[in-house]
Structures are given as C-alpha cells and as structure tokens.
Coordinates of C-alpha atoms in Angstrom, one line a residue:
M1 CA 0.2 0.0 -0.4
S2 CA 1.4 3.6 -0.8
L3 CA 0.3 6.3 1.2
A4 CA 1.5 10.4 1.0
A5 CA 3.7 11.6 3.9
S6 CA 1.4 15.0 2.9
R7 CA -1.7 12.8 5.0
L8 CA 1.2 11.9 7.9
R9 CA 1.4 15.5 8.2
D10 CA -2.2 16.7 8.1
E11 CA -2.9 14.3 11.0
R12 CA -0.7 16.7 12.9
P13 CA -2.9 18.7 14.9
D14 CA -2.4 22.8 15.1
E15 CA -1.6 24.7 18.6
S16 CA -4.2 27.4 17.7
P17 CA -7.2 27.1 15.7
D18 CA -6.1 30.6 14.5
D19 CA -5.7 30.4 10.3
A20 CA -3.4 33.5 10.4
L21 CA -1.3 31.7 12.5
R22 CA -1.4 28.1 10.0
V23 CA -0.2 30.5 7.5
A24 CA 1.9 31.8 9.3
R25 CA 4.0 28.6 10.0
S26 CA 3.6 27.8 6.3
L27 CA 5.2 30.4 4.9
F28 CA 8.6 30.4 7.3
H29 CA 8.3 27.0 6.4
A30 CA 8.3 28.0 2.7
V31 CA 10.7 30.4 2.7
A32 CA 13.1 28.0 5.1
A33 CA 13.2 25.9 2.7
G34 CA 13.4 28.0 -0.6
L35 CA 16.9 29.4 1.9
L36 CA 18.2 26.2 2.0
N37 CA 17.4 24.6 -1.3
G38 CA 17.4 25.5 -4.6
S39 CA 17.6 28.4 -6.9
T40 CA 16.6 30.9 -4.6
S41 CA 19.2 29.0 -1.7
W42 CA 21.8 30.3 0.6
Q43 CA 24.0 30.2 -2.2
A44 CA 22.5 31.9 -4.7
V45 CA 23.6 35.0 -2.6
L46 CA 26.7 34.1 -0.4
N47 CA 30.4 34.1 -1.5
H48 CA 33.7 33.1 0.8
S49 CA 34.3 37.1 1.2
N50 CA 30.1 37.6 3.0
V51 CA 29.0 34.3 4.2
A52 CA 28.4 36.0 7.5
D53 CA 26.3 39.0 6.4
S54 CA 23.3 38.1 7.8
D55 CA 21.5 41.3 6.7
L56 CA 22.0 40.5 2.9
L57 CA 20.2 37.0 3.4
K58 CA 17.2 38.8 5.3
R59 CA 16.8 41.2 2.6
H60 CA 17.6 38.3 -0.4
A61 CA 14.8 36.4 1.6
Y62 CA 12.9 39.0 1.4
E63 CA 12.3 39.6 -1.7
R64 CA 13.0 37.2 -3.5
L65 CA 10.6 34.8 -1.1
L66 CA 8.4 36.1 1.5
E67 CA 7.4 38.7 0.1
P68 CA 6.1 37.1 -2.7
L69 CA 4.3 35.0 -0.3
L70 CA 3.2 37.8 1.8
T71 CA 1.0 39.3 -1.8
R72 CA 0.3 35.4 -2.8
D73 CA -2.2 35.1 0.9
E74 CA -2.4 39.2 2.1
E75 CA -6.3 38.1 2.3
R76 CA -5.6 35.0 4.5
L77 CA -3.4 37.6 6.4
S78 CA -5.6 40.4 7.0
E79 CA -6.5 40.2 10.3
G80 CA -3.3 38.2 11.4
G81 CA -1.5 41.6 12.1
R82 CA 0.5 39.7 15.0
E83 CA 1.4 37.6 13.4
A84 CA 3.1 38.6 10.2
V85 CA 5.2 40.3 13.1
Q86 CA 6.7 37.3 14.7
L87 CA 6.6 35.8 11.3
W88 CA 9.1 38.3 10.0
A89 CA 11.0 38.5 13.4
A90 CA 11.4 34.2 13.3
V91 CA 13.2 34.6 9.4
T92 CA 15.0 37.5 10.1
N93 CA 16.3 35.1 13.6
F94 CA 16.8 32.2 11.1
C95 CA 19.0 34.0 8.7
E96 CA 20.9 34.6 11.6
W97 CA 21.3 30.9 12.9
L98 CA 21.5 30.4 9.0
T99 CA 25.0 32.5 8.7
R100 CA 26.5 31.2 11.8
T101 CA 26.1 27.5 11.1
L102 CA 27.4 28.1 7.3
C103 CA 30.8 29.3 9.2
A104 CA 31.1 26.7 11.2
A105 CA 30.7 24.9 8.7
R106 CA 33.4 26.4 6.7
E107 CA 36.2 25.5 10.3
Q108 CA 35.1 22.9 10.2
G109 CA 35.8 22.0 6.5
W110 CA 32.4 20.2 6.0
I111 CA 31.6 23.3 2.4
R112 CA 34.4 25.7 0.9
Y113 CA 33.9 27.9 -1.6
D114 CA 35.2 27.3 -4.9
A115 CA 36.7 31.0 -6.6
R116 CA 36.7 29.8 -9.6
R117 CA 33.6 27.7 -10.4
E118 CA 32.0 30.9 -8.5
S119 CA 29.9 28.2 -5.9
W120 CA 30.0 26.1 -2.8
L121 CA 31.3 22.9 -2.5
G122 CA 30.2 20.2 0.4
A123 CA 26.8 21.7 1.4
E124 CA 24.8 18.0 0.6
R125 CA 27.0 17.3 4.0
L126 CA 24.9 20.4 5.8
I127 CA 21.8 19.6 4.1
A128 CA 19.6 17.4 2.9
G129 CA 15.7 16.8 1.8
G130 CA 13.7 19.7 -0.2
F131 CA 13.1 16.0 -2.8
E132 CA 11.3 13.1 -2.5
R133 CA 11.8 10.2 -1.2
W134 CA 10.3 7.0 0.2
C135 CA 10.9 4.6 3.2
D136 CA 8.9 0.7 4.1
F137 CA 6.7 0.6 7.4
R138 CA 5.5 -2.9 8.1
K139 CA 4.4 -4.0 11.6
E140 CA 2.9 -8.0 12.5
G141 CA -0.9 -7.7 11.7
W142 CA -1.0 -5.5 9.1
T143 CA -2.2 -6.9 5.9
A144 CA 0.8 -5.9 3.3
P145 CA 3.1 -3.1 4.0
V146 CA 3.3 0.3 3.8
R147 CA 4.8 2.6 1.6
L148 CA 5.1 6.5 2.7
H149 CA 6.0 8.6 -0.6
G150 CA 6.8 12.4 -0.3
F151 CA 8.6 15.4 -0.2
A152 CA 11.1 15.3 2.6
D153 CA 11.7 19.0 4.2
V154 CA 14.7 20.3 4.5
L155 CA 16.6 20.0 8.0
V156 CA 19.6 20.9 8.7
C157 CA 23.0 19.1 9.8
E158 CA 24.7 21.0 13.1
P159 CA 28.6 20.9 12.6
F160 CA 29.7 19.8 16.5
T161 CA 26.9 17.4 17.0
G162 CA 25.9 16.2 13.9
H163 CA 22.7 16.2 14.7
W164 CA 19.6 17.1 12.4
M165 CA 17.7 20.2 12.7
Y166 CA 14.0 20.9 12.0
P167 CA 13.3 24.3 11.2
E168 CA 10.3 25.4 13.1
F169 CA 8.1 28.2 14.1
A170 CA 5.9 28.5 16.3
P171 CA 4.4 29.8 18.9
P172 CA 6.0 30.8 22.7
D173 CA 3.1 29.0 24.2
T174 CA 3.1 25.8 21.9
V175 CA 5.4 22.7 23.1
L176 CA 6.6 20.7 20.0
D177 CA 6.3 16.9 19.9
A178 CA 8.2 14.6 17.5
W179 CA 5.9 14.0 14.9
E180 CA 7.1 16.0 12.1
P181 CA 10.7 15.6 12.7
A182 CA 9.6 12.1 13.2
I183 CA 8.0 12.1 9.4
H184 CA 11.2 13.7 7.7
R185 CA 13.6 11.6 9.7
E186 CA 12.0 8.6 8.0
L187 CA 12.0 9.9 5.2
L188 CA 15.7 11.3 5.2
S189 CA 17.1 7.6 6.8
S190 CA 18.3 4.4 5.1
T191 CA 17.0 0.6 6.2
A192 CA 20.4 0.8 8.6
T193 CA 21.3 4.2 9.7
R194 CA 18.1 6.7 11.4
P195 CA 20.3 10.0 11.6
E196 CA 19.8 11.9 15.4
V197 CA 17.2 15.0 15.2
G198 CA 16.6 18.3 16.6
I199 CA 14.2 20.5 16.6
I200 CA 15.7 24.6 16.1
R201 CA 12.7 26.3 16.9
F202 CA 11.6 30.2 16.6
T203 CA 9.1 31.4 18.7
P204 CA 10.1 34.0 17.2
E205 CA 13.6 33.5 18.8
L206 CA 16.2 30.5 18.5
Q207 CA 15.1 28.0 21.0
Q208 CA 17.6 24.7 20.4
Y209 CA 17.2 21.0 20.9
T210 CA 17.8 17.7 20.4
L211 CA 14.7 15.0 21.0
D212 CA 16.1 12.2 22.7
S213 CA 16.1 8.3 21.1
S214 CA 13.2 7.0 23.4
T215 CA 11.0 10.5 22.2
M216 CA 12.1 9.3 18.5
E217 CA 11.3 6.1 19.0
A218 CA 7.8 6.7 20.6
A219 CA 7.1 9.0 17.6
R220 CA 8.5 6.2 15.1
E221 CA 5.6 4.1 16.5
K222 CA 2.8 6.2 16.4
L223 CA 3.2 6.7 13.2
I224 CA 3.8 3.7 12.7
R225 CA 0.5 3.3 13.8
A226 CA -0.9 5.9 12.7
A227 CA 0.0 5.0 8.6
G228 CA -1.1 1.5 9.1
A229 CA -5.2 2.9 9.6
M230 CA -4.8 5.7 6.9
A231 CA -3.3 2.5 4.7
G232 CA -6.0 1.2 5.3
V233 CA -3.9 -2.9 6.3
A234 CA -4.6 -2.2 10.2
L235 CA -6.6 -4.9 11.7
E236 CA -9.1 -3.5 14.2
T237 CA -8.0 -4.1 17.7
P238 CA -10.1 -6.5 19.2
E239 CA -11.1 -4.5 22.1
Q240 CA -11.2 -1.6 21.8
S241 CA -12.4 -0.9 18.4
Q242 CA -15.2 -3.3 18.4
K243 CA -16.5 -1.9 22.1
Y244 CA -16.4 1.7 20.8
A245 CA -17.9 1.7 17.3
A246 CA -21.2 -0.9 19.2
L247 CA -21.0 1.8 21.7
G248 CA -21.5 4.4 18.3
D249 CA -24.5 2.5 17.2
E250 CA -25.9 3.1 20.7
L251 CA -25.8 6.5 20.9
V252 CA -27.5 6.4 17.3
R253 CA -30.3 4.3 18.8
A254 CA -29.7 6.2 21.5
F255 CA -30.9 9.2 20.2
S256 CA -34.0 7.5 17.5
G257 CA -35.2 6.4 20.5
M258 CA -35.9 9.9 21.4
N259 CA -37.0 11.0 18.1
V260 CA -33.6 12.8 17.3
Q261 CA -32.2 11.7 14.0
V262 CA -28.5 11.6 13.8
T263 CA -25.9 9.7 12.0
R264 CA -22.4 9.2 13.2
C265 CA -19.5 10.9 10.9
G266 CA -16.5 9.1 10.7
E267 CA -14.2 7.0 13.7
P268 CA -14.2 7.6 17.3
V269 CA -11.5 9.4 18.4
I270 CA -10.7 7.9 22.3
A271 CA -8.8 10.3 24.7
P272 CA -7.5 9.1 27.5
G273 CA -11.1 9.6 30.2
F274 CA -13.7 9.6 27.5
V275 CA -14.4 8.5 23.7
R276 CA -15.9 11.7 21.1
Y277 CA -18.3 10.8 18.7
E278 CA -19.3 13.5 16.3
L279 CA -22.9 13.7 15.2
M280 CA -24.6 14.9 12.1
P281 CA -28.5 16.4 12.9
G282 CA -31.7 15.7 11.4
E283 CA -33.8 18.1 10.3
Q284 CA -34.9 19.0 13.7
G285 CA -31.0 20.9 14.1
A286 CA -28.0 20.8 16.6
A287 CA -30.4 21.9 19.4
E288 CA -32.3 19.2 20.0
L289 CA -29.5 17.1 20.3
L290 CA -27.8 19.1 23.0
N291 CA -31.4 19.8 25.1
A292 CA -30.6 15.6 25.0
A293 CA -28.3 15.4 26.8
E294 CA -29.4 14.2 30.3
D295 CA -31.4 12.2 28.6
L296 CA -29.2 10.2 26.8
G297 CA -27.0 9.1 29.7
A298 CA -30.3 7.1 31.5
Q299 CA -30.2 5.7 27.7
I300 CA -27.2 4.5 27.6
G301 CA -26.5 3.8 31.4
M302 CA -23.8 6.5 31.8
P303 CA -23.0 10.1 32.7
A304 CA -24.8 12.7 31.2
P305 CA -22.0 13.1 28.2
L306 CA -20.8 17.0 27.4
M307 CA -21.8 18.1 23.6
T308 CA -20.1 20.3 22.0
P309 CA -22.0 21.7 18.8
K310 CA -19.2 22.7 16.4
N311 CA -19.3 23.4 12.2
G312 CA -23.0 22.3 11.8
R313 CA -22.2 18.9 13.7
V314 CA -22.2 18.2 17.6
R315 CA -19.2 16.4 18.6
V316 CA -20.5 13.8 21.8
D317 CA -17.9 12.8 24.7
I318 CA -18.5 9.9 27.0
A319 CA -16.9 8.5 29.8
R320 CA -14.3 5.4 29.5
V321 CA -16.1 3.9 32.6
D322 CA -14.3 0.7 32.8
D323 CA -10.8 1.5 31.4
F324 CA -10.2 5.2 32.2
E325 CA -5.9 5.7 31.4
E326 CA -4.1 7.5 33.5
I327 CA -0.7 10.2 32.2
P328 CA 2.4 10.1 34.5
F329 CA 4.2 13.4 34.8
S330 CA 7.0 11.6 33.6
R331 CA 5.3 12.3 30.1
V332 CA 5.9 16.2 30.9
T333 CA 8.9 15.9 31.5
Q334 CA 9.7 14.2 28.7
A335 CA 7.6 17.3 26.5
L336 CA 8.8 20.4 28.5
P337 CA 11.9 22.6 26.6
P338 CA 14.9 21.6 28.3
L339 CA 16.4 23.7 30.9
D340 CA 17.7 27.3 29.8
A341 CA 20.1 28.7 33.3
S342 CA 20.3 31.7 31.7
S343 CA 16.6 33.5 30.8
G344 CA 14.4 29.8 31.9
S345 CA 10.9 29.5 30.8
S346 CA 7.4 31.0 31.4
L347 CA 5.7 28.0 29.5
I348 CA 3.7 25.6 31.5
P349 CA 1.9 22.6 31.0
I350 CA -1.6 22.6 32.0
G351 CA -3.1 18.6 30.0
F352 CA -3.2 16.6 27.1
D353 CA -5.4 16.7 24.3
L354 CA -7.6 14.2 22.4
R355 CA -4.0 12.8 20.3
N356 CA -2.0 12.5 24.0
R357 CA -0.3 15.4 23.2
L358 CA 0.8 17.9 26.1
R359 CA -0.6 21.0 25.7
G360 CA 1.0 24.5 27.4
F361 CA 0.1 27.9 28.4
D362 CA 3.1 30.7 27.8
L363 CA 2.4 33.4 31.3
N364 CA 3.5 36.1 29.5
E365 CA 0.5 35.6 28.0
S366 CA -2.2 36.2 30.7
N367 CA -2.8 35.3 34.5
L368 CA -4.1 32.4 35.2
L369 CA -7.7 31.4 37.3
V370 CA -7.9 27.9 38.4
A371 CA -11.3 26.0 39.5
G372 CA -13.2 23.6 40.5
G373 CA -12.6 20.4 41.2
E374 CA -12.0 18.1 44.5
A375 CA -8.9 19.8 46.6
S376 CA -6.2 16.7 46.5
E377 CA -7.2 17.2 42.3
R378 CA -6.5 20.5 41.8
A379 CA -4.0 20.0 44.4
A380 CA -1.9 18.0 42.3
W381 CA -2.3 20.4 39.7
L382 CA -1.1 23.4 40.7
R383 CA 1.3 20.9 42.1
M384 CA 2.1 19.8 38.8
V385 CA 2.9 23.0 37.2
A386 CA 5.2 23.8 40.4
G387 CA 7.3 20.4 39.4
A388 CA 7.4 21.3 35.3
L389 CA 8.6 24.9 36.8
M390 CA 11.1 23.6 38.3
L391 CA 12.5 21.6 35.8
T392 CA 12.9 24.5 33.1
N393 CA 13.8 27.0 35.6
T394 CA 16.8 27.8 38.2
P395 CA 16.3 29.7 41.0
S396 CA 17.7 32.6 39.4
T397 CA 15.2 32.6 36.6
L398 CA 12.5 32.0 38.5
R399 CA 11.1 32.5 42.5
F400 CA 7.7 31.5 43.6
V401 CA 5.4 33.2 46.2
L402 CA 3.0 30.2 47.5
I403 CA 0.0 30.7 49.3
D404 CA -1.8 27.0 50.4
S405 CA -5.2 26.4 51.5
G406 CA -3.0 24.8 54.4
R407 CA -4.5 21.6 52.9
G408 CA -1.4 20.5 51.9
A409 CA -1.2 21.7 48.1
F410 CA 2.6 22.6 48.4
T411 CA 3.7 20.3 50.4
G412 CA 7.5 19.6 50.6
L413 CA 8.1 23.0 49.0
E414 CA 8.6 25.1 52.4
A415 CA 12.3 25.2 51.9
S416 CA 12.5 25.0 47.9
P417 CA 15.4 27.3 46.4
H418 CA 12.9 28.5 44.4
L419 CA 11.5 30.5 46.5
L420 CA 11.2 34.2 46.7
Y421 CA 12.6 34.7 50.1
P422 CA 12.4 32.2 52.9
G423 CA 8.7 33.3 54.5
S424 CA 7.4 33.5 50.4
F425 CA 5.4 29.9 52.1
G426 CA 2.2 29.9 54.1
D427 CA -1.7 29.9 54.6
C428 CA -4.3 31.6 53.4
S429 CA -6.5 31.2 56.7
R430 CA -4.8 33.9 57.4
T431 CA -3.4 37.3 56.5
F432 CA -0.3 36.3 55.0
A433 CA -2.2 36.4 51.9
S434 CA -2.6 39.7 51.7
D435 CA 0.6 40.5 52.9
Q436 CA 2.1 38.6 50.2
L437 CA 0.1 39.7 47.5
D438 CA 1.3 43.9 48.9
T439 CA 5.0 42.7 49.2
L440 CA 4.4 41.8 45.1
I441 CA 3.0 45.0 44.0
G442 CA 6.2 46.1 45.9
E443 CA 7.8 44.6 44.2
M444 CA 5.9 45.1 41.0
E445 CA 6.4 49.1 41.6
S446 CA 10.1 48.8 41.9
R447 CA 10.5 47.0 38.5
Q448 CA 8.6 49.6 36.8
S449 CA 11.0 52.7 38.4
Q450 CA 13.9 50.6 36.9
F451 CA 12.4 49.9 33.9
E452 CA 11.8 53.0 33.7
T453 CA 14.8 54.4 34.5
A454 CA 16.0 52.1 32.1
G455 CA 14.3 53.2 29.4
V456 CA 12.8 50.3 28.4
A457 CA 8.7 49.2 29.1
D458 CA 8.8 45.3 30.5
I459 CA 11.0 42.2 32.0
L460 CA 11.5 41.0 28.5
T461 CA 13.1 44.4 26.9
W462 CA 15.0 44.9 29.8
R463 CA 16.5 41.4 29.8
Q464 CA 17.7 41.7 26.4
R465 CA 19.5 44.0 27.1
W466 CA 20.8 43.8 31.2
G467 CA 20.6 40.2 30.8
N468 CA 19.1 37.9 33.7
R469 CA 19.1 39.7 36.7
M470 CA 15.5 40.3 37.8
P471 CA 13.6 36.6 38.1
R472 CA 10.3 35.6 36.8
I473 CA 8.1 35.8 40.6
V474 CA 5.2 32.9 40.2
C475 CA 2.5 33.9 43.1
L476 CA 0.6 30.5 43.5
I477 CA -2.8 30.6 45.1
D478 CA -4.8 27.5 46.3
E479 CA -8.2 28.2 47.0
V480 CA -8.6 32.2 47.3
S481 CA -11.7 32.4 48.6
E482 CA -10.7 31.2 51.4
A483 CA -8.4 34.1 52.2
R484 CA -8.8 36.0 55.4
E485 CA -9.2 40.1 54.4
R486 CA -10.3 38.8 51.0
R487 CA -11.5 42.9 49.9
R488 CA -7.7 43.2 50.4
V489 CA -7.0 40.0 48.4
M490 CA -8.9 41.0 45.7
N491 CA -8.5 44.7 45.6
A492 CA -4.3 43.6 45.2
L493 CA -5.5 41.0 42.4
L494 CA -7.2 44.4 40.7
D495 CA -3.8 46.6 41.5
L496 CA -1.3 43.6 40.4
G497 CA -2.9 42.2 37.2
P498 CA -1.4 42.9 33.5
R499 CA 1.4 45.5 35.1
A500 CA 2.9 42.5 36.7
R501 CA 2.8 40.3 34.2
A502 CA 5.3 43.1 32.6
A503 CA 7.1 43.2 35.6
G504 CA 7.8 39.2 35.5
I505 CA 5.4 38.4 38.1
H506 CA 2.9 36.0 36.9
L507 CA -0.8 34.6 39.2
I508 CA -1.7 31.4 39.2
V509 CA -5.7 31.4 41.3
A510 CA -7.0 28.1 42.2
T511 CA -10.6 28.8 43.8
E512 CA -13.3 25.2 44.1
S513 CA -16.7 26.7 44.5
P514 CA -16.2 29.6 41.9
D515 CA -18.4 32.6 43.8
S516 CA -19.9 35.7 41.7
K517 CA -19.5 37.1 45.7
V518 CA -15.8 36.3 46.2
L519 CA -14.3 36.7 42.0
S520 CA -15.9 39.6 41.1
T521 CA -16.7 40.7 37.1
R522 CA -14.1 42.8 37.7
V523 CA -11.3 40.3 39.4
R524 CA -12.6 37.8 36.8
S525 CA -11.8 40.2 33.4
Q526 CA -8.0 40.0 34.5
F527 CA -7.6 36.8 34.1
R528 CA -8.0 35.7 30.0
A529 CA -6.5 32.4 30.9
R530 CA -9.4 30.5 32.4
M531 CA -9.5 26.6 33.4
C532 CA -11.9 24.7 35.0
F533 CA -12.5 21.1 36.6
K534 CA -16.2 19.8 37.4
V535 CA -17.8 21.6 38.9
A536 CA -21.6 21.5 41.0
T537 CA -24.2 23.4 39.0
A538 CA -23.3 24.8 35.2
G539 CA -23.4 28.2 36.7
E540 CA -20.8 28.0 38.2
S541 CA -19.4 26.6 34.7
R542 CA -20.7 29.3 32.6
L543 CA -19.0 32.0 35.6
I544 CA -16.2 30.9 34.7
L545 CA -16.0 29.3 30.5
R546 CA -18.8 31.9 29.8
R547 CA -20.5 29.1 28.8
D548 CA -22.2 25.4 30.3
G549 CA -19.9 22.2 30.1
A550 CA -17.9 21.9 33.3
E551 CA -21.0 20.7 35.7
R552 CA -20.2 17.4 32.9
L553 CA -16.5 17.0 33.3
L554 CA -15.2 13.5 34.1
G555 CA -13.1 14.4 37.2
Q556 CA -10.0 12.5 37.7
G557 CA -8.0 15.8 35.4
D558 CA -10.8 15.7 33.4
L559 CA -10.3 19.9 32.4
L560 CA -11.7 22.8 29.8
F561 CA -9.3 25.6 30.0
L562 CA -10.2 28.8 27.6
L563 CA -8.4 31.5 26.1
D564 CA -9.7 34.3 24.8
S565 CA -13.1 33.3 23.3
T566 CA -11.8 29.4 22.4
T567 CA -12.2 26.0 25.0
W568 CA -10.0 23.1 24.5
R569 CA -10.6 19.9 26.1
F570 CA -7.5 18.7 28.0
Q571 CA -6.7 15.6 30.5
A572 CA -4.2 16.4 33.8
P573 CA -1.5 13.7 33.8
E574 CA -1.3 12.1 37.5
F575 CA 1.7 13.3 39.6
S576 CA 2.7 10.3 42.0
E577 CA 3.6 10.4 45.5
S578 CA 7.1 9.3 44.6
E579 CA 7.6 11.3 41.5
Q580 CA 7.0 14.3 43.7
A581 CA 9.7 13.1 46.8
G582 CA 11.8 12.6 43.4
L583 CA 11.0 15.7 42.6
L584 CA 11.3 17.9 45.8
A585 CA 14.4 15.8 46.9
G586 CA 16.8 17.8 43.7
R587 CA 16.5 14.6 41.7
V588 CA 15.4 16.2 38.5
R589 CA 17.8 13.7 36.2
D590 CA 16.9 11.2 37.7
L591 CA 13.1 11.9 37.0
I592 CA 13.6 12.9 33.7
H593 CA 15.1 9.4 32.5
E594 CA 13.2 7.0 34.2

C-alpha cells in the first residue's frame, strides 16, 4: 500500500485554531526551504567573503521569498498582524542562525567556496531534503506493508554535534512534539541508519534542542500506527474497536428512541478519559441534540455526556468508565523544553489533548484562574505546574510565592531554593495572603521604576539589554476564597493584573467553588486564561468559562481550558507521590530519564 506523507502531516493537530497562525507557519517553512535548497538558496547570494552577512541574507529572503508569499496570502493574513510580525522576526532569526551555521561548517571543513566555479562544494553534507523520498513500514498484524512517499522538508546538520535540525515556527505557548521531525527522519534515513534529529525552533526567538532516542522511537511508533490505520492495512484491535464502534451504534439508537435523528460521522477519537463521537443532526438541528444530554446519559447508562456544537455537527464525549487511562508525569518531563539556565521558561503544562499531546500555556500571555475539582485534584495540578517550572528554571530565573489553603497543596516546597525568600510560603487562612500580595505590588512598582530609568517597557526588553538580573516570580494561590481580609486580597489582584505580568510577576489563582461574590466581574476580567475542573452546577461553569459544560466533566483531572473565546478539553497528568518526592528531593535528572 502507498501513502502520501502529506496525509500524515495533516494528522498533526495545529497548536492553535487561528488560521493566520497556520498560514504564518506554512510561510515560514516555505521561506526556510527556499533558503536551504534550490535557485533561491543561500548559495545564490553568499560567497566566501560575505558568508557571515546575515543582513544580506535577510534582504534576499524577503525580496525573493517572503514578499511574493505575503502578496499571495494577503487576504488570509489580513487579520493576523501579530502573526505577520512574528513571522518576519522568525525569518530574520533564522537567517542569523543559518549564517552562523555556515561559518561553523566552513571552519570545520565541511563546505568550501570554489572561486573559479563561483559555487560552494560540500553543501550536501550540511543540508538534506527538499526532494521526493520514500520508506517502507511493516508491522505484525498488518495485511500489507505501507510505502510512505513524499517530499522531505529540508534539514540542516549541526556541524559540532552532527544532529540534523528541523526548523520550526511556533508561538511561545506551544509545546512541540516529535511528529513532523519523525516523518522527515524516516524519509531521509536508510534501512540501516536513522539520523539523530533535533528541532531548531523560532518563537520567533531561537530555541534549539535534540530529541532523545526514546522520544523519537515513541514518535516513530505513533507514526507507524497512524500510517497503518490511514492505509487501511491495520487490523482492528479486538476489544477497543469493537467496543467503541458498538457504543457509537448505541448512541444513534438512543437518539432515535428520543425521536432525534442523527448520523455518525467518521471514527471515534479515544482520549484518556472519554471517547468522542461526531454526529450530524437531522432536520431538528443541533439544538435538539444538545437539549437531550441528560436523557441520553440515562438511556445508555452512563454520566450525561459533554456535547459541543462544531461546524454544523455535534461532538459527543462519552466517559470511558471501565478503562480510564492515567497519564504519568514522566510524559510531561519528556515534552518540556530543556532547562535554560540563562533565561528560564514561563511555559506551564496544562494537560494532554485528544491526541495525547501535551498542551501548554505561556504565563506571559495572561494570568491564570483555576476553578472546580476536588481539593486533592486541584492541588495535584498546582504541584504539577510547580514541578514543571522547577524543571525548566533555576532559582536565578524563577521564584515562587506559594499561598496554601492549609490542605497541603505545596507540601515539600517549604524550603525550596525557588522561593522568593524563605518566608514566601504560608497559609491563606491567615493574613499571609494579603501581606504577600502587597509585597508583590511593592516589587512590581520597584521593577517598573527600574524599567523607566533604563528606558524599557517590560522584563523581556530588560533581559535583552541587561541579561538575567531579574527572575520571574510566579505566585500560586490555592483556594483564594478562604483567604482572610478577602477584600484586601481581591483589590491586590486588581492592582497586580497586566502590570505585574509586564514586570515578570505572574498569578495562578485557584478556587474550588467559584462564586460571583468572591470573584467579581472586575476580578475575573483580569484573567484571559481560565481553567475549570468539574464543578457542581452549570452556573459555576458559566461564571468561569462563559459556557455550560464543566458540570459534566468526569473528575480525575478532566478539565476545560479557556483562552479568550476558545475552549479546549484536556486531561491533567497524574503526579504520583514518588515523582513528587523525587523532584522535591532534587532528583531532577533521575526523574527526567526514568
């Protein structure tokens, strides 16, 4: 069986539903490919004397590659001003990185310029891809092998490590996986050798890291499974496929019994905690389906499902009651960016999506409001976030202020070197919460004064000019509704808001039972990003997410995440006591490699 690689690339879900971002990503890949291969490549403009001239390469990239593409896609980018700016910044950073790599390759003797021929020799050792390749997949139980064919994206070999780097453009809140690098690795490899592959990521700033062998092998296994399914050669798994196909038929019959006609579209998607079916409503329309959620749960003997309209269809999420899959924290450590001792990271993990991909959020975008869930469930998620930040930051790049509910959400962190100072850990049932928030207001104002003196607007600009002399501060508050001097606490949250973010001070505020008397409209408006575990009522769901649905979540880390007007459903990982103990004891290296 033959399968086009482009179909597998389409299986990679975008990190954002934003069409402008997808266009920007596509344009970046087109520009990178053009600069690395063909008549518009770096070889057309750089010679022995100017190979380090990144400005020359930038002009070439814009005039020969980016400008025609922007003209072609002007309409699709018309509302993507921010994405267009990020795209150009990523292209300029790519040009700078490429000229540095070329200089290193020349020094290593990989490439040399032939003045007589006016051409570069040895470029094939440095750059691979950009042409059609194929590879074969075989797997026990398949009815036939699958030949994957298509154009491999261009990869650049790092002169000092020998790793093949895959250029990628992604916003800062995106946690990258190994899906596309795995595709190109297979297309470029021989049957005997698979090259070491890494990602050179432009956000638009440059981040570079190698994907370890276990990550690449896991991605390769997912790739093979997807190829077999798409080519139609993989035999159905005996239990799950039959079980969920039968449940889909039962859904259609249950709706029919309620005089609601539906048609099932495509195959179900199996998430860790639920199975998602997509249904096409009959003449009654989507409203009839949405109104039948409670009755549907009773009909099939399961909790009332979460149902969401989407593009004329309705997504129905049915709980996996008997075979719920827990996700270990080790999956988080594998997907996090590497520790950057110079600048750290403000990226936090939220949970895993329908395709078992870790999704993250950049605290530079917004403060985060967390609601709902059992106390232990919410506390485990907060500890997971703290653990992830500790893995990607040193105490010189990030500090914590931890305000506990008194139920042990941050147990074990009392003496952490990441605390802002030894006393920045306490119980919010006393006046500690309001005192700490007032301290953060003072720190924010002090930093703003330093920014004004230096002529910079925020901590990012400060760091570009002065380096890492000012750590980010993340304040985590568990159960803010229990804080004494509540009015003083809420006023402090209002005072901090966006101004604190610009100063590198970020808030993650949690409460079990959201109440408009505690979280006023003004307070909630400070949080563009909101997250909700299971809550008791639809009213509580609407208070946080502006929509029903969180009352029908399943518990056990099942959550809805809202950013601006878009909502996603994720599964929080399980952060076991042994993993917590290992991390808090400083066994970070062991935890990553276990």
